[in-house]
Amino acid sequence: LDRSTREIELGLEYGLPTMNLAGQSLKFENGQWVAESGSFTGDRREMQRLRKRNQQLEEENNLLRLKVDILLDMLSETTAESHLMEKELEELKSHSRRRK
């Protein structure tokens, strides 16, 4: 819409987009939907519990990623050692065949 149509349709100051979702009022600021202050109707203890649980799960996830990385390193090392041993075994076999 051009400026004059916007002024007629929406007024001079039409503000930030807002919505009401499950009893919580949200507004769109700086590219993100944020809750308007005081609009949260849930239990604050439940919110704190969920935040704490989320943090615990993130820490557990980080630990599990570290363990997977360590296991992959161990697997790579074992595979490399196995290939070296197979190569040495083949060389010993070929060397003993030449002696006969």
mmCIF file of C-alpha atoms in Angstrom:
data_model
loop_
_atom_site.group_PDB
_atom_site.id
_atom_site.type_symbol
_atom_site.label_atom_id
_atom_site.label_comp_id
_atom_site.label_asym_id
_atom_site.label_seq_id
_atom_site.Cartn_x
_atom_site.Cartn_y
_atom_site.Cartn_z
ATOM 1 C CA LEU A 1 0.000 0.000 0.000
ATOM 2 C CA ASP A 2 1.131 3.546 -0.612
ATOM 3 C CA ARG A 3 1.557 5.898 2.328
ATOM 4 C CA SER A 4 -1.783 7.694 2.052
ATOM 5 C CA THR A 5 -3.717 4.423 1.793
ATOM 6 C CA ARG A 6 -1.834 3.013 4.786
ATOM 7 C CA GLU A 7 -2.661 6.107 6.828
ATOM 8 C CA ILE A 8 -6.361 5.811 5.951
ATOM 9 C CA GLU A 9 -6.537 2.036 6.446
ATOM 10 C CA LEU A 10 -4.251 1.576 9.419
ATOM 11 C CA GLY A 11 -3.748 4.988 10.937
ATOM 12 C CA LEU A 12 -0.465 6.812 11.370
ATOM 13 C CA GLU A 13 0.930 4.502 14.036
ATOM 14 C CA TYR A 14 -0.178 0.927 13.575
ATOM 15 C CA GLY A 15 2.444 -0.501 15.960
ATOM 16 C CA LEU A 16 4.025 -3.904 16.208
ATOM 17 C CA PRO A 17 2.202 -7.047 15.081
ATOM 18 C CA THR A 18 0.681 -8.878 18.037
ATOM 19 C CA MET A 19 -1.183 -12.143 18.549
ATOM 20 C CA ASN A 20 -2.788 -14.102 21.323
ATOM 21 C CA LEU A 21 -1.839 -17.778 21.433
ATOM 22 C CA ALA A 22 -3.118 -20.134 24.126
ATOM 23 C CA GLY A 23 -3.836 -17.218 26.430
ATOM 24 C CA GLN A 24 -0.380 -15.717 26.007
ATOM 25 C CA SER A 25 0.031 -12.363 24.295
ATOM 26 C CA LEU A 26 2.990 -12.162 21.886
ATOM 27 C CA LYS A 27 4.404 -9.270 19.882
ATOM 28 C CA PHE A 28 6.837 -9.251 16.971
ATOM 29 C CA GLU A 29 9.989 -7.272 17.812
ATOM 30 C CA ASN A 30 13.332 -7.225 16.040
ATOM 31 C CA GLY A 31 12.449 -10.249 13.934
ATOM 32 C CA GLN A 32 11.271 -12.452 16.827
ATOM 33 C CA TRP A 33 8.024 -13.162 18.637
ATOM 34 C CA VAL A 34 8.362 -12.250 22.313
ATOM 35 C CA ALA A 35 5.894 -12.536 25.167
ATOM 36 C CA GLU A 36 4.506 -9.265 26.421
ATOM 37 C CA SER A 37 5.469 -8.655 30.039
ATOM 38 C CA GLY A 38 2.990 -10.097 32.493
ATOM 39 C CA SER A 39 1.127 -12.072 29.847
ATOM 40 C CA PHE A 40 2.408 -15.509 30.848
ATOM 41 C CA THR A 41 -0.394 -17.331 32.580
ATOM 42 C CA GLY A 42 1.488 -20.530 33.455
ATOM 43 C CA ASP A 43 3.082 -21.489 36.741
ATOM 44 C CA ARG A 44 6.504 -19.863 37.251
ATOM 45 C CA ARG A 45 7.770 -22.934 39.091
ATOM 46 C CA GLU A 46 6.839 -25.077 36.117
ATOM 47 C CA MET A 47 8.727 -22.667 33.836
ATOM 48 C CA GLN A 48 11.810 -22.868 36.085
ATOM 49 C CA ARG A 49 11.539 -26.662 36.190
ATOM 50 C CA LEU A 50 11.356 -26.827 32.399
ATOM 51 C CA ARG A 51 14.348 -24.497 32.018
ATOM 52 C CA LYS A 52 16.371 -26.612 34.445
ATOM 53 C CA ARG A 53 15.376 -29.817 32.650
ATOM 54 C CA ASN A 54 16.268 -28.255 29.309
ATOM 55 C CA GLN A 55 19.710 -27.301 30.638
ATOM 56 C CA GLN A 56 20.227 -30.836 31.997
ATOM 57 C CA LEU A 57 19.300 -32.328 28.634
ATOM 58 C CA GLU A 58 21.633 -29.959 26.789
ATOM 59 C CA GLU A 59 24.497 -30.927 29.119
ATOM 60 C CA GLU A 60 23.721 -34.625 28.682
ATOM 61 C CA ASN A 61 23.587 -34.163 24.916
ATOM 62 C CA ASN A 62 26.990 -32.432 24.939
ATOM 63 C CA LEU A 63 28.462 -35.265 27.028
ATOM 64 C CA LEU A 64 27.037 -37.884 24.682
ATOM 65 C CA ARG A 65 28.455 -36.055 21.650
ATOM 66 C CA LEU A 66 31.863 -36.014 23.325
ATOM 67 C CA LYS A 67 31.620 -39.746 24.041
ATOM 68 C CA VAL A 68 30.665 -40.465 20.422
ATOM 69 C CA ASP A 69 33.647 -38.416 19.219
ATOM 70 C CA ILE A 70 35.969 -40.363 21.535
ATOM 71 C CA LEU A 71 34.534 -43.689 20.381
ATOM 72 C CA LEU A 72 34.953 -42.686 16.727
ATOM 73 C CA ASP A 73 38.588 -41.742 17.413
ATOM 74 C CA MET A 74 39.154 -45.100 19.125
ATOM 75 C CA LEU A 75 37.525 -46.937 16.213
ATOM 76 C CA SER A 76 39.700 -45.067 13.709
ATOM 77 C CA GLU A 77 42.836 -45.885 15.668
ATOM 78 C CA THR A 78 41.912 -49.560 15.997
ATOM 79 C CA THR A 79 41.075 -49.792 12.295
ATOM 80 C CA ALA A 80 44.399 -48.209 11.334
ATOM 81 C CA GLU A 81 46.285 -50.615 13.624
ATOM 82 C CA SER A 82 44.386 -53.555 12.166
ATOM 83 C CA HIS A 83 45.284 -52.525 8.606
ATOM 84 C CA LEU A 84 48.941 -52.180 9.583
ATOM 85 C CA MET A 85 48.924 -55.631 11.188
ATOM 86 C CA GLU A 86 47.292 -57.162 8.102
ATOM 87 C CA LYS A 87 49.912 -55.514 5.896
ATOM 88 C CA GLU A 88 52.752 -56.790 8.110
ATOM 89 C CA LEU A 89 51.231 -60.292 8.093
ATOM 90 C CA GLU A 90 51.012 -60.288 4.298
ATOM 91 C CA GLU A 91 54.644 -59.137 4.068
ATOM 92 C CA LEU A 92 55.754 -61.912 6.428
ATOM 93 C CA LYS A 93 53.802 -64.495 4.437
ATOM 94 C CA SER A 94 55.300 -63.339 1.148
ATOM 95 C CA HIS A 95 58.786 -63.258 2.706
ATOM 96 C CA SER A 96 58.427 -66.831 4.042
ATOM 97 C CA ARG A 97 57.179 -68.034 0.609
ATOM 98 C CA ARG A 98 60.287 -66.631 -1.045
ATOM 99 C CA ARG A 99 62.539 -68.499 1.379
ATOM 100 C CA LYS A 100 61.016 -71.867 0.459
#
